[in-house]
Structure formats: C-alpha cells, structure tokens
Coordinates of C-alpha atoms in Angstrom, one line a residue:
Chain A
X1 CA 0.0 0.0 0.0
X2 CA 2.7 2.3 1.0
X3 CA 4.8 1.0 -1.9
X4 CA 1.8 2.1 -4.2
X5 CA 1.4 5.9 -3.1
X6 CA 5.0 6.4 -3.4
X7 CA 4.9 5.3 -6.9
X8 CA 1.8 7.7 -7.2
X9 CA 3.6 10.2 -5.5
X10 CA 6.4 9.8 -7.6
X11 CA 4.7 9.7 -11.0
X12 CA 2.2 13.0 -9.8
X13 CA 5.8 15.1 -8.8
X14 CA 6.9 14.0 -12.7
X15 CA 3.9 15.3 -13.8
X16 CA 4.5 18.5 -11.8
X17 CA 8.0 18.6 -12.9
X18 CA 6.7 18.4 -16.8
X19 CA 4.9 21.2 -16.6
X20 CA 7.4 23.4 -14.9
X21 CA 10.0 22.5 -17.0
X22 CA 9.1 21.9 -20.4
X23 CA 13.0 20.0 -21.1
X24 CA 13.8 16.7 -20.1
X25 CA 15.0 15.4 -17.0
X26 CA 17.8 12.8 -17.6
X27 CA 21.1 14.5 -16.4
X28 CA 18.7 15.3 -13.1
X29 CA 18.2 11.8 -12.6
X30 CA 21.3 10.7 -14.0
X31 CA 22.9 12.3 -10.7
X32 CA 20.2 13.6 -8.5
X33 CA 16.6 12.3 -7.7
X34 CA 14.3 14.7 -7.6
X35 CA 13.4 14.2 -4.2
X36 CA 16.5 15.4 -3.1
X37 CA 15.9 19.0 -4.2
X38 CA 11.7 19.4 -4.5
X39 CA 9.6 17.9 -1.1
X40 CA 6.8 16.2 -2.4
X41 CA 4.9 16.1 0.9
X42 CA 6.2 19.0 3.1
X43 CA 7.4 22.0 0.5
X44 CA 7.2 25.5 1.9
X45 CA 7.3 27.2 -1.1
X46 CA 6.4 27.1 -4.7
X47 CA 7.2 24.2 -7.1
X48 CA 7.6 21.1 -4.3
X49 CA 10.8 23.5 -3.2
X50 CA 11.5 24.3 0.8
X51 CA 12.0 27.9 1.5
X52 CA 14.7 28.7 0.1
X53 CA 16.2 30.4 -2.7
X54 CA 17.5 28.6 -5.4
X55 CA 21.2 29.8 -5.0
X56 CA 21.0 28.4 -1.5
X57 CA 19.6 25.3 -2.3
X58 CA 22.3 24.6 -5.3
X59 CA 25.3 26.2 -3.3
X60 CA 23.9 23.4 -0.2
X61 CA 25.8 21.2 -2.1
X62 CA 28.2 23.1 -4.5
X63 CA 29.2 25.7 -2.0
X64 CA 31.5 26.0 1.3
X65 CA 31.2 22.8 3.0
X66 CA 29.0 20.8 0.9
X67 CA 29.2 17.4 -0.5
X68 CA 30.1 17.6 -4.0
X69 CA 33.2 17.8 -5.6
X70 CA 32.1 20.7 -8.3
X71 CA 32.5 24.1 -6.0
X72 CA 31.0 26.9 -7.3
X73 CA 29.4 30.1 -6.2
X74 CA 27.8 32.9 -8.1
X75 CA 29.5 35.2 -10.8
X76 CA 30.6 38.6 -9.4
X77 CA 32.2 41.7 -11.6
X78 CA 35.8 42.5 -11.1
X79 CA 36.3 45.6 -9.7
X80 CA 38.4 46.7 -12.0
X81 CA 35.6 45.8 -14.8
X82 CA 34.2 47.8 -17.4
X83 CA 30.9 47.1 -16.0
X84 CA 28.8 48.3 -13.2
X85 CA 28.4 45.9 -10.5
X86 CA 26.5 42.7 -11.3
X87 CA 25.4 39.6 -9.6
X88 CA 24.7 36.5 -11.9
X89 CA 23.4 33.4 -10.2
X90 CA 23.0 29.9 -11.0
X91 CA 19.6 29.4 -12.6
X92 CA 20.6 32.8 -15.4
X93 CA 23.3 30.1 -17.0
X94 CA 22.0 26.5 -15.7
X95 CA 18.8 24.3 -16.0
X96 CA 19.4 22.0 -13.1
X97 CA 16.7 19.4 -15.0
X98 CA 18.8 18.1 -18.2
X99 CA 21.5 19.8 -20.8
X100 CA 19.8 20.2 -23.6
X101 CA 20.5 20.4 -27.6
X102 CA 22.3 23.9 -28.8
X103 CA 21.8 25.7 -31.9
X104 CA 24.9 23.8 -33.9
X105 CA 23.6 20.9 -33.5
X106 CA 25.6 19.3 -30.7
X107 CA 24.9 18.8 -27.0
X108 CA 25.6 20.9 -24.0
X109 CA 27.2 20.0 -20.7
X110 CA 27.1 21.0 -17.5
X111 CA 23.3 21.6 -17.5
X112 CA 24.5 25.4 -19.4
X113 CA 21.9 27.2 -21.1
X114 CA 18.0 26.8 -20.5
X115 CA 15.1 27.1 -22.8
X116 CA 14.2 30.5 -23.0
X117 CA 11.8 30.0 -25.8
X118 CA 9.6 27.2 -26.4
X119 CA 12.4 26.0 -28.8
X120 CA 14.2 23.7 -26.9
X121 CA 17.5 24.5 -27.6
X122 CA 20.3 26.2 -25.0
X123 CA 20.1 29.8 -24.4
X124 CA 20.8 32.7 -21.9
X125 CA 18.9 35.9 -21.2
X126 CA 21.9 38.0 -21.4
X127 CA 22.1 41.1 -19.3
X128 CA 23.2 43.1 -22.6
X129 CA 22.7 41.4 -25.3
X130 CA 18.9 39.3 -25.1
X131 CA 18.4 36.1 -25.4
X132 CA 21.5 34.2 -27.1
X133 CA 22.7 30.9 -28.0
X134 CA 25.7 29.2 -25.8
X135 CA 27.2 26.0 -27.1
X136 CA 28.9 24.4 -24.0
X137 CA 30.8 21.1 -25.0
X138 CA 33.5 18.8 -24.8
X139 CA 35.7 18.8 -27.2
X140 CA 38.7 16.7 -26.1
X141 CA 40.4 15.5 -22.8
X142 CA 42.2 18.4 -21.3
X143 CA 42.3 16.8 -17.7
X144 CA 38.6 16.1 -17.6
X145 CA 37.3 19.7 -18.7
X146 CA 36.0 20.4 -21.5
X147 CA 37.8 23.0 -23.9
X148 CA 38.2 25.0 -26.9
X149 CA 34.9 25.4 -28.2
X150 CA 33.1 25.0 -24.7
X151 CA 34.3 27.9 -23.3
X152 CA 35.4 30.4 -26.1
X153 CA 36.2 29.5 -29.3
X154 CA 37.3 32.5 -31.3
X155 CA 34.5 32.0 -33.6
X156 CA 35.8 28.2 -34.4
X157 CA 33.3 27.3 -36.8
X158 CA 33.5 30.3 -38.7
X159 CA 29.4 31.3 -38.4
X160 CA 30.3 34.9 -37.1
X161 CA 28.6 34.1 -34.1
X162 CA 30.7 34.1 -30.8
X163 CA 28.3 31.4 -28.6
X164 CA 31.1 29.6 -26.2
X165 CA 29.6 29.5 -22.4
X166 CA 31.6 32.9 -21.0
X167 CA 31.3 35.1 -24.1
X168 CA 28.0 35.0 -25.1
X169 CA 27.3 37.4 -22.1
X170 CA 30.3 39.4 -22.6
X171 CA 30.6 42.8 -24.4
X172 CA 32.6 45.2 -22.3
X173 CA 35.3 42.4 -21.2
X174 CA 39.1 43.0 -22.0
X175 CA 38.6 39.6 -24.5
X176 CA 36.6 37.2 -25.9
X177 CA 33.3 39.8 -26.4
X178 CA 30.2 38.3 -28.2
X179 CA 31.0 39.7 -30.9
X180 CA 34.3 40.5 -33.2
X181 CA 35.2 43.8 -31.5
X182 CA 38.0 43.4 -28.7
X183 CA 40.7 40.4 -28.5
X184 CA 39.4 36.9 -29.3
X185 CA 43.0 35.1 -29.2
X186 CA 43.6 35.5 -25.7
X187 CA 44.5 31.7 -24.3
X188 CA 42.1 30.5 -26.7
X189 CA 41.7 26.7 -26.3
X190 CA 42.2 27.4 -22.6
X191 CA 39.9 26.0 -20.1
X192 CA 39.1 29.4 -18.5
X193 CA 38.1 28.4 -15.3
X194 CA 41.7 27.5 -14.3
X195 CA 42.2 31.2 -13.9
X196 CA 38.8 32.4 -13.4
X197 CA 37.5 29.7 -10.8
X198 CA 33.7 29.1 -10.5
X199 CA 34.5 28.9 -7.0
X200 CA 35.9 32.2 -7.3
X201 CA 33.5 34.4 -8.1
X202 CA 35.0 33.7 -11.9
X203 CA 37.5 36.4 -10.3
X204 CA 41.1 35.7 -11.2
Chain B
X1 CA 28.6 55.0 27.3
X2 CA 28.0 51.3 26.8
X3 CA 29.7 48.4 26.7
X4 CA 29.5 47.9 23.4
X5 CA 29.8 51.4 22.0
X6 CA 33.2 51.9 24.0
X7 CA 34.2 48.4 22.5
X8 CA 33.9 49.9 18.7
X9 CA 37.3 51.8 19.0
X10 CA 39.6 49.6 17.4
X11 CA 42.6 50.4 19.7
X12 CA 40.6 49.8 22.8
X13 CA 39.2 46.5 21.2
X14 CA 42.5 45.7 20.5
X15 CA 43.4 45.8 23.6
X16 CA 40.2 44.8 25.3
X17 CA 40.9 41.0 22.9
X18 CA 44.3 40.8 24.2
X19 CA 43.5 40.7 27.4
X20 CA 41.2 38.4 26.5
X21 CA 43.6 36.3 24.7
X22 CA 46.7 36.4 26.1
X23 CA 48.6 34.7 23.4
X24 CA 47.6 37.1 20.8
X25 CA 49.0 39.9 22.6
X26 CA 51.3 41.0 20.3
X27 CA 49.6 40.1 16.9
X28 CA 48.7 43.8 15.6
X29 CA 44.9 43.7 14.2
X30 CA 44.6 43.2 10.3
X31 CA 48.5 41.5 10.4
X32 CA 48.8 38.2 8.3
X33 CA 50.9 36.0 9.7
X34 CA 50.6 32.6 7.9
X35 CA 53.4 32.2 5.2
X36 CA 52.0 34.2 2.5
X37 CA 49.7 36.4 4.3
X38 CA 49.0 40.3 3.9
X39 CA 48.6 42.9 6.0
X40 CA 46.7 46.3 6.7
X41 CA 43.2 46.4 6.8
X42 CA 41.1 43.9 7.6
X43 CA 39.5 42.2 4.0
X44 CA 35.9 41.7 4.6
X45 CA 34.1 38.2 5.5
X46 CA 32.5 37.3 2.6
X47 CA 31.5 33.4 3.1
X48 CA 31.6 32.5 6.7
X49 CA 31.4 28.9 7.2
X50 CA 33.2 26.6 10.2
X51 CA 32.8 28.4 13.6
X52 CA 34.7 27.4 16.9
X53 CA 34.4 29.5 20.1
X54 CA 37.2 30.0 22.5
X55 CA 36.3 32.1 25.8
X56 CA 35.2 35.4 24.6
X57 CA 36.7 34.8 20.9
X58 CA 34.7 33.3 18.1
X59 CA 36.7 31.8 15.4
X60 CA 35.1 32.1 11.6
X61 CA 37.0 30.2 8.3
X62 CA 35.9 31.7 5.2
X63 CA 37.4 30.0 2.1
X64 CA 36.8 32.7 -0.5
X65 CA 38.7 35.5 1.5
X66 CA 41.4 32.5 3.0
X67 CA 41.1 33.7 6.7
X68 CA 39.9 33.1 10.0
X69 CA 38.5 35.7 11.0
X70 CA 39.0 36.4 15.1
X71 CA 35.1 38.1 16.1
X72 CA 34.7 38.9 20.0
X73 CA 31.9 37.3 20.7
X74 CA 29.9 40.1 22.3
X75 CA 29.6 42.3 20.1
X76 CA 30.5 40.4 16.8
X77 CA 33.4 42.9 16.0
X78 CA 36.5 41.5 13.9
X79 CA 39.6 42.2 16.2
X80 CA 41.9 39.8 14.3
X81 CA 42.5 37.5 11.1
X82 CA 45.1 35.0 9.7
X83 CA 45.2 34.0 6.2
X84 CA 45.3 30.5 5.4
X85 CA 46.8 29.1 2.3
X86 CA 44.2 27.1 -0.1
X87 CA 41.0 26.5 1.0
X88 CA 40.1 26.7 5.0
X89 CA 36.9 25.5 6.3
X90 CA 37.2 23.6 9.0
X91 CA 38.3 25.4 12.7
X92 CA 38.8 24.2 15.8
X93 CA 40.8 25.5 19.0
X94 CA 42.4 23.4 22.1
X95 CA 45.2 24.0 23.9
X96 CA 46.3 27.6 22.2
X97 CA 46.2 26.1 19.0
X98 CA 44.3 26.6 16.5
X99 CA 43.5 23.7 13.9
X100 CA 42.1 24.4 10.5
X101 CA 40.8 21.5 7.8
X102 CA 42.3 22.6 4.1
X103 CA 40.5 21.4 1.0
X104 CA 43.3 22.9 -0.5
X105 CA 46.1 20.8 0.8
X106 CA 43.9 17.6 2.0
X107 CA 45.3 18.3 6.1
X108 CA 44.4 19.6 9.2
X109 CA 47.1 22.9 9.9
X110 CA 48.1 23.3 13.5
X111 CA 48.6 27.1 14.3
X112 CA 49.6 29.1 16.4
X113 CA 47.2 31.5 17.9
X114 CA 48.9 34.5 16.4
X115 CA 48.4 32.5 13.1
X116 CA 52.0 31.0 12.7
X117 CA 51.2 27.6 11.4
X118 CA 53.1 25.0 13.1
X119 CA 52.3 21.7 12.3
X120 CA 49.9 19.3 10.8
X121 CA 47.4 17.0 12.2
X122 CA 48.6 13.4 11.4
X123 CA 51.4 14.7 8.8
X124 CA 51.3 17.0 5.9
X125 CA 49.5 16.7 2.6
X126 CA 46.5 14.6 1.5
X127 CA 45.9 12.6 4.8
X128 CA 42.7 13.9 5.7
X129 CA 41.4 14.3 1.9
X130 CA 38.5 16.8 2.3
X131 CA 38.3 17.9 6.0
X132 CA 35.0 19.4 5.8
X133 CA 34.4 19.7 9.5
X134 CA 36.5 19.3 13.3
X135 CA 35.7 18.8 16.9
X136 CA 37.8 18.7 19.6
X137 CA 37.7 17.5 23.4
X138 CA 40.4 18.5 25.1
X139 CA 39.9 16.5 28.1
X140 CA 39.9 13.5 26.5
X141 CA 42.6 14.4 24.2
X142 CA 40.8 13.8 21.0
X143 CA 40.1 15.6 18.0
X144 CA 37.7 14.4 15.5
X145 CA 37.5 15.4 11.7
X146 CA 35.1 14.5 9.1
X147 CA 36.7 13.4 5.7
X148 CA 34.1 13.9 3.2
X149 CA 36.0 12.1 0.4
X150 CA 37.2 9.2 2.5
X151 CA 33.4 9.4 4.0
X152 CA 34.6 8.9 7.7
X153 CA 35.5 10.7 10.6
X154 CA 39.1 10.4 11.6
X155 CA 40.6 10.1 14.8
X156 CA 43.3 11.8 16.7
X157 CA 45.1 12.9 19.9
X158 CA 46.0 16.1 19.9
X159 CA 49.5 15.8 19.2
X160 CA 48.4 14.5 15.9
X161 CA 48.9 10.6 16.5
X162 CA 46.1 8.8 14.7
X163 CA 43.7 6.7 16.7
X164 CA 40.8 5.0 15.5
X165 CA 38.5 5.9 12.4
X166 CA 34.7 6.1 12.7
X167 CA 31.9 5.1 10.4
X168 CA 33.5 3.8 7.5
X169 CA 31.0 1.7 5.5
X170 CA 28.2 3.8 7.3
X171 CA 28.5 7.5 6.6
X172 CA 27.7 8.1 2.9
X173 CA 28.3 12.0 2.5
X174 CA 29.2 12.9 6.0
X175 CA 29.9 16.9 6.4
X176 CA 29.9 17.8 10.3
X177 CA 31.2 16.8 13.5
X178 CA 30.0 17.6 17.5
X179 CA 30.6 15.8 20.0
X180 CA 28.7 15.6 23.5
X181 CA 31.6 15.2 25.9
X182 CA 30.0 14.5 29.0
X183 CA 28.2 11.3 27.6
X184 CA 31.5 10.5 25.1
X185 CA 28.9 10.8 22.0
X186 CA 29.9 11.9 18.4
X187 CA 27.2 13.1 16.1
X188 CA 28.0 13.1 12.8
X189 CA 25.7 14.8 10.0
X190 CA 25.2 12.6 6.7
X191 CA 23.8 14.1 3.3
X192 CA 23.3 10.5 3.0
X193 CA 22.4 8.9 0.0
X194 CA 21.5 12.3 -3.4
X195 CA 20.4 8.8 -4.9
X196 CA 17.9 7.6 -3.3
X197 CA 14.9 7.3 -5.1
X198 CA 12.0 7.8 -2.8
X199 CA 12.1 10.0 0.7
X200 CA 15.0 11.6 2.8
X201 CA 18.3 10.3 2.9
X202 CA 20.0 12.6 5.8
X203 CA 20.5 11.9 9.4
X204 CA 22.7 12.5 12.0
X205 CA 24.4 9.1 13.2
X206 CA 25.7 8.7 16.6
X207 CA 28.6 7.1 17.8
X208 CA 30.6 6.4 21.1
X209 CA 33.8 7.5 21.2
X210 CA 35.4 4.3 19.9
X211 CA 33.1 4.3 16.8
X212 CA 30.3 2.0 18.0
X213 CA 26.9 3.3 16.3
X214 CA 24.6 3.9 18.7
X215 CA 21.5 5.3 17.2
X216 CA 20.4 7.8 14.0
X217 CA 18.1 10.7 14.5
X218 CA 16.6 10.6 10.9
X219 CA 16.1 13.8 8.0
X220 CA 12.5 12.7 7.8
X221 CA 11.8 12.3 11.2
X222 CA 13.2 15.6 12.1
X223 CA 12.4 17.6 9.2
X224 CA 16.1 18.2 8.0
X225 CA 17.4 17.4 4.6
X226 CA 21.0 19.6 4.3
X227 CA 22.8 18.9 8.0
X228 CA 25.2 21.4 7.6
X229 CA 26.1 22.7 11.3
X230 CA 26.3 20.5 14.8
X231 CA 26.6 22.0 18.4
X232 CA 25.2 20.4 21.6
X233 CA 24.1 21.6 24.9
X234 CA 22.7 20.9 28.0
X235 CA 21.4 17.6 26.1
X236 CA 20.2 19.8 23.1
X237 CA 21.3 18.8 19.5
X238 CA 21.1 22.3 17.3
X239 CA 21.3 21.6 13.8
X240 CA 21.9 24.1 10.8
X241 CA 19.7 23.0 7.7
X242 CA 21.4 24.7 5.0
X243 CA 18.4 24.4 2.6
X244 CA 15.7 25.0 5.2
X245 CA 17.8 28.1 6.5
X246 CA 17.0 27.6 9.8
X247 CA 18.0 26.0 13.1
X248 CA 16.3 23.1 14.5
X249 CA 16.9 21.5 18.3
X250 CA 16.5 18.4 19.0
X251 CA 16.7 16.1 22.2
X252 CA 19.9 14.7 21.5
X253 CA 19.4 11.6 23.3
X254 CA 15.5 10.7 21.6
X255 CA 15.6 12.8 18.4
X256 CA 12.3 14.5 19.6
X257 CA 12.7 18.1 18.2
X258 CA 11.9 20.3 20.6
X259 CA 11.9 24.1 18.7
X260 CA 13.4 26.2 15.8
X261 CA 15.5 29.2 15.7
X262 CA 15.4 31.9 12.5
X263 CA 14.1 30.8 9.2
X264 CA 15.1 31.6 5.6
X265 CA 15.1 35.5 4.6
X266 CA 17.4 38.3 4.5
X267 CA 16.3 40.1 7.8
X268 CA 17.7 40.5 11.3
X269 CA 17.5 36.4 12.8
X270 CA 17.2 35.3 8.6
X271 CA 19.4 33.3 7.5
X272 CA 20.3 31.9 3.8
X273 CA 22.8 29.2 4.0
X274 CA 23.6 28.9 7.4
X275 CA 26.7 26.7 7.4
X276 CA 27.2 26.6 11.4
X277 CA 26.4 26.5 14.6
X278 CA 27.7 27.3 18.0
X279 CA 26.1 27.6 21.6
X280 CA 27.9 29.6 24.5
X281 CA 27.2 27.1 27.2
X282 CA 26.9 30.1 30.0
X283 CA 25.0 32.6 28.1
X284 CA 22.4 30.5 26.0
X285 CA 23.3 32.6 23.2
X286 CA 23.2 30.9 19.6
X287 CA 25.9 31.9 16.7
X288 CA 25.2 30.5 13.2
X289 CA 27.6 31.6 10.1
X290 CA 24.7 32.9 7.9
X291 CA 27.0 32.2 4.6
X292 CA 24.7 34.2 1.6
X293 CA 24.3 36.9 4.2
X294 CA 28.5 37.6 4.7
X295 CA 27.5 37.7 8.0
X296 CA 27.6 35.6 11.6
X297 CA 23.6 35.8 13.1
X298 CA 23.4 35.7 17.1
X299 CA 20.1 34.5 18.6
X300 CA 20.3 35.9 22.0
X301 CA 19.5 32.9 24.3
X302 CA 18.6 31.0 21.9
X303 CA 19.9 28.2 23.8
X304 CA 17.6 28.1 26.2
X305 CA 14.9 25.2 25.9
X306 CA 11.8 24.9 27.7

C-alpha cells in the first residue's frame, strides 16, 4: 500500500516537474533524484521547493562545505571591470533538469543554457545582449574539462557568431566579447576556469 | 557609554581581545601571519562557514577571502584574522592552537594563535582528503575530523597521533562533526544517499567515542534534509539545515525536536545558507555563520529550551 502511493507520488511530482519545465530530465536523474531537491509532501514554497532560494539550495551542495566535488558560487564583476556591479546566479546560466540540444547541433554539458523559448534549444537571457545561444561542449580531454569550443572558441566554426559558455554574455570584457570587436585570441583553447574559478567568483 | 559602544574603538578593542587572549597579545589587528599572508586592513568576511568559540573569541574560516577571521563574541566585531593558504573550512581550538581542515592541501594545519602555522594534524598533505568539519575535546585528548571524500571521521590525539577511524562503511556523504563530551557521543551529519529514489536520505548518526553506532536521529523524522552545522548543549542537539535556512533543536538523546530558531530570509534572525552553529554554554546565546548573508547571526539565548 505504502509502496503504491509512493509510486503515485512519484509519477504526480513528474507530472509536476513536466509542466514546470518543459526539457527533459535525464542529467537530473542521472545524478540527482528529484526528491533530493523538490519535497513532495512538506514543501514551503512554490514548485515542491522548501524555502529557500534557489542559489542556497544549489550552493547546499556546491558551495562552502558541501558534498560535492564541483564548487561553485555565483559570478561577481571584477572591480576593475568595465561594468557596473552585477550579480549572476545559477539558474541565469543552468537548467538544473537536463543539458539540452544547442543551436549547432551538438549537446551541452554541465546543464549550461535553459530554454528560454519554447524551442528547446540552449540559451541565456543576457544582461546586454537578449536572449543568445551558448554552445557548451567537450571537445577533447584536457584533464577532464571540457575545452576549446566550450568555453570560447574565437568563432571556431566560422558562423560569425561568438556562442562559447563565458562570451555569449560578454561585451565590455578585456577579450573574448560576443561579438568580433576586442581580443578573441587570448588563451584560446584554454579551459578558463583554471584562472577564473567558478569557486571564485570567476575572479582571477 | 555602553559596553558595546566603548568596545567599537579599534585600539581599545585591540586591547580589550588581548587581554582576552593572552597569546595574541602581540599580533597587531589586520596583520597576516601565515606564510604568504598580507597585512593592513582587515578584507571583509565574505563566506563565513566553520565556527569554533574560544572564551570570549569566536573563530570564523571563510574560504573565498582564505582567513579566519577572530570576532569577539559580544559584540561580533573582527579584532583579528590570519590568512590560510588554499581553502580553510574547517576550525577548531584546544590547547592555544588553532586547527584548521584545508581542502586545498587535504590536512588539518596546527597554528599558532597569532596564526604561525606550526604543524599538521597526522602529517602534511592529503591525509585527511576533504576535512569538511572538526571537533575537539580536550579533556579527553581527541580531535575528531570528518573526511568527506574518505566518508569517515578520523581520529586523533591532539598531538596528531592517529587513533581510531569512525563510520567507514556507514557514513555516505558525511559533512559535520559535534561531540557531547560528558556522555562521550559523536554526532555526525550525513547528506546521506542524493540517490535515493524515494524519501530523505539525511540523518545525524551517533557514535561512542570508539566508533560504535549507537543510534540515527533521521532527515524525515526531524524535518532536515542539508545537516550542515552541529553544536550540543545541555542535552540539546542544534542543527543548521542549509536548505531550510534555519536551526532546528532536537533532544539529542530521543531525536524528539523540541523548537526552531530563525528561518530563511534576509532580515535581522534570517538566514540563507547557514553553514554553522555554535552555543555559549553560559549565556544560552546561539551563533550560526549565515553564509549568503556575509554575515555571523546571534540568537540571543537561543539556547535556552523549555
């Protein structure tokens, strides 16, 4: 009997999850059940969630002290920046419910870019620029991270369009802008996160 | 003038946290003195996490600045930091030392409490993989720290001689450590297992002092799910649930829980990833590292249960 509302519980939180997230939900379950972020029974807050914001809940595990082995925290302008100050948090570059298909056809990683649209593919909502494409993929063992086109590509495939997963935002940054002004060669084929850690603000 | 007010001039607090610790007597406020530290100001806290209190001193790790941050516990003013090298989380203090778990380096540093570092727990580098959390009981002369890649809690004395090792084959994504040192119990928060299919995986599992489990005060029997912050007192489990953002207390001995401190917002007694907690055993008065905030929160007798 028990057994048999689970399930029902189970399949009922799906059906929730369907609806508020139109993508799939296979790198979700591939490494997290959906219990352990929404509370089917004894949520707080909208969408099965406690209450808490989403940064917390994501940084519970990612952040200071938590369990996994992917530290990160949010991304915070330099002070010496172009721009004014900003605040970029998890959900404006991740869909924690699946990586889903970018606009050149491949795959992202890393759960990068969300459906902004209704067309299933990986975008942002830039703070400058709209809605854009990011392509976030692997292209190649560089000691488990992903490179080169993943994080900016210096226009790889030739399509005029600068898409990689840090430059898509960018247009007052020193390099790799989304778009042809300013330098594109800097380090390129770099993993950037080795000087600009996730954990660190993407600081250097 | 008050207590406090008087206490805001930073050469009389100075002073006033020498005297309260006499070892740092000569470490000038705002002066680094770890191997590559800086000096001048103090840098601001900007991600509180591990907490220890030492008489009237609290010490605060925060990982993205690489301090510990010395706060006098009254009035919750920075009088002191040292900077750590890599990535500090865990603190602990016994004896005029100071031990602090690096991510960074995979050990437990031994410093001095002018923030010379001196040692390290069990030898240097990679021992003590991911030394999320520490407790310490001087009396008995053990320190305990979790390992969250080895999923264990290691034992020590505090000369750094290994012991025992606790919870190996149980624990499944321990991150904290407290220890009730009148009854020789170690509670130990689990994540337990993100896998699970159906229902809450956390708990806090305790153990005696020689690694015997002894009972587990379940996530879905206590309403927790993110165990990110242990103290005990007077019988009293507190608990930080980082995703809750609030404190919950608990009988430590049945599990029942018995009332909540805070909950999650940005206001005075919010919190938004609290990542610790700590009770003065003579005032009653609760200190939780309230992590998004930048801030440390202080529930003023909070302590006190009915």
């Amino acid at each position: 009997m028990n057994r048999t509302v689970c399930i029902l519980a189970a399949a009922f939180a799906a059906l929730t999850a369907s609806f508020l997230s139109p993508g799939p939900v296979r790198a979700l379950i591939a490494n997290h059940q959906c219990s352990y972020c929404h509370n089917v029974h004894g949520a707080t807050a909208d969408v099965l969630l406690n209450a808490s914001s989403v940064e917390a809940l994501c940084l519970t595990c990612h952040g200071p002290g938590g369990i996994s082995t992917l530290k990160a925290d949010v991304h915070l302008n330099d002070r010496n920046s172009n721009y004014p100050a900003f605040r970029i948090t998890c959900r404006q570059c991740h869909d924690p419910h699946d990586n889903l298909p970018n606009w050149v056809g491949g795959t992202n990683i890393k759960t990068v870019g969300s459906d902004q649209d209704g067309t299933g593919l990986a975008r942002i909502t830039t703070p400058n620029s709209g809605v854009r494409n990011v392509a976030f993929e692997s292209r190649g063992p560089d000691a488990g991270q992903p490179t080169l086109h993943s994080f900016a590509d210096n226009d790889e495939d030739g399509n005029l369009y600068y898409d990689g997963v840090c430059e898509t935002c960018h247009t007052l940054t020193r390099f790799h802008r989304n778009n042809s002004s300013g330098g594109h060669a800097h380090n390129t084929g770099e993993t950037c996160t080795r000087c600009h850690g996730h954990v660190d603000n993407f600081l250097q | 003038m008050n207590r406090s007010r008087w206490l805001r001039s930073a050469w009389i607090r100075r002073v006033w946290l020498a005297i309260c610790m006499g070892p740092i007597l000569f470490l000038p406020v705002g002066c680094s003195r770890e191997g590559a530290g800086g000096s001048g100001e103090i840098p601001v806290m900007v991600s509180p996490a591990r907490m220890a209190m030492n008489g009237g001193s609290l010490f605060v790790s925060d990982c993205r600045t690489k301090n510990i941050y010395i706060m006098l516990r009254d009035d919750l003013s920075v009088g002191g930091f040292f900077r750590v090298e890599g990535t500090p989380l865990a603190v602990g203090i016994a004896r005029n030392r100071v031990y602090v778990g690096n991510e960074a380096t995979g050990s437990v540093e031994v410093y001095s409490l002018p923030g010379i570092r001196l040692s390290y727990l069990g030898g240097a580098g990679g021992l003590i993989k991911r030394p999320s959390d520490l407790a310490v009981d001087q009396q008995a002369d053990r320190i305990f720290v979790v390992d969250g890649f080895d999923k264990n809690v290691k034992v020590y004395d505090l000369n750094g001689a290994a012991i025992t090792t606790i919870g190996t084959g149980t624990l499944l994504n321990p991150t904290v450590v407290a220890l009730d040192t009148a009854r020789g119990e170690v509670f130990v928060a689990d994540y337990g297992n993100v896998n699970q299919a159906f229902g809450n995986p956390a708990g806090v599992r305790v153990f005696d002092y020689a690694g015997a489990s002894l009972r587990t005060i379940t996530g879905s029997s206590g309403g927790f799910s993110r165990p990110q912050g242990l103290a005990i007192d007077d019988g009293h489990l507190f608990l930080a649930d980082a995703f809750l953002g609030q404190i919950l207390v608990f009988d430590a001995a049945t599990g029942t829980k018995v009332k909540t401190l805070g909950s999650f917002g940005a206001g005075p007694g919010q919190l938004q990833l609290p990542l610790d907690v700590v009770v003065d055993p003579v005032t009653k008065n609760v200190y939780v590292t309230n992590n998004r905030l930048a801030r440390v929160e202080v529930f003023e007798k909070g302590g006190m249960v009915p």
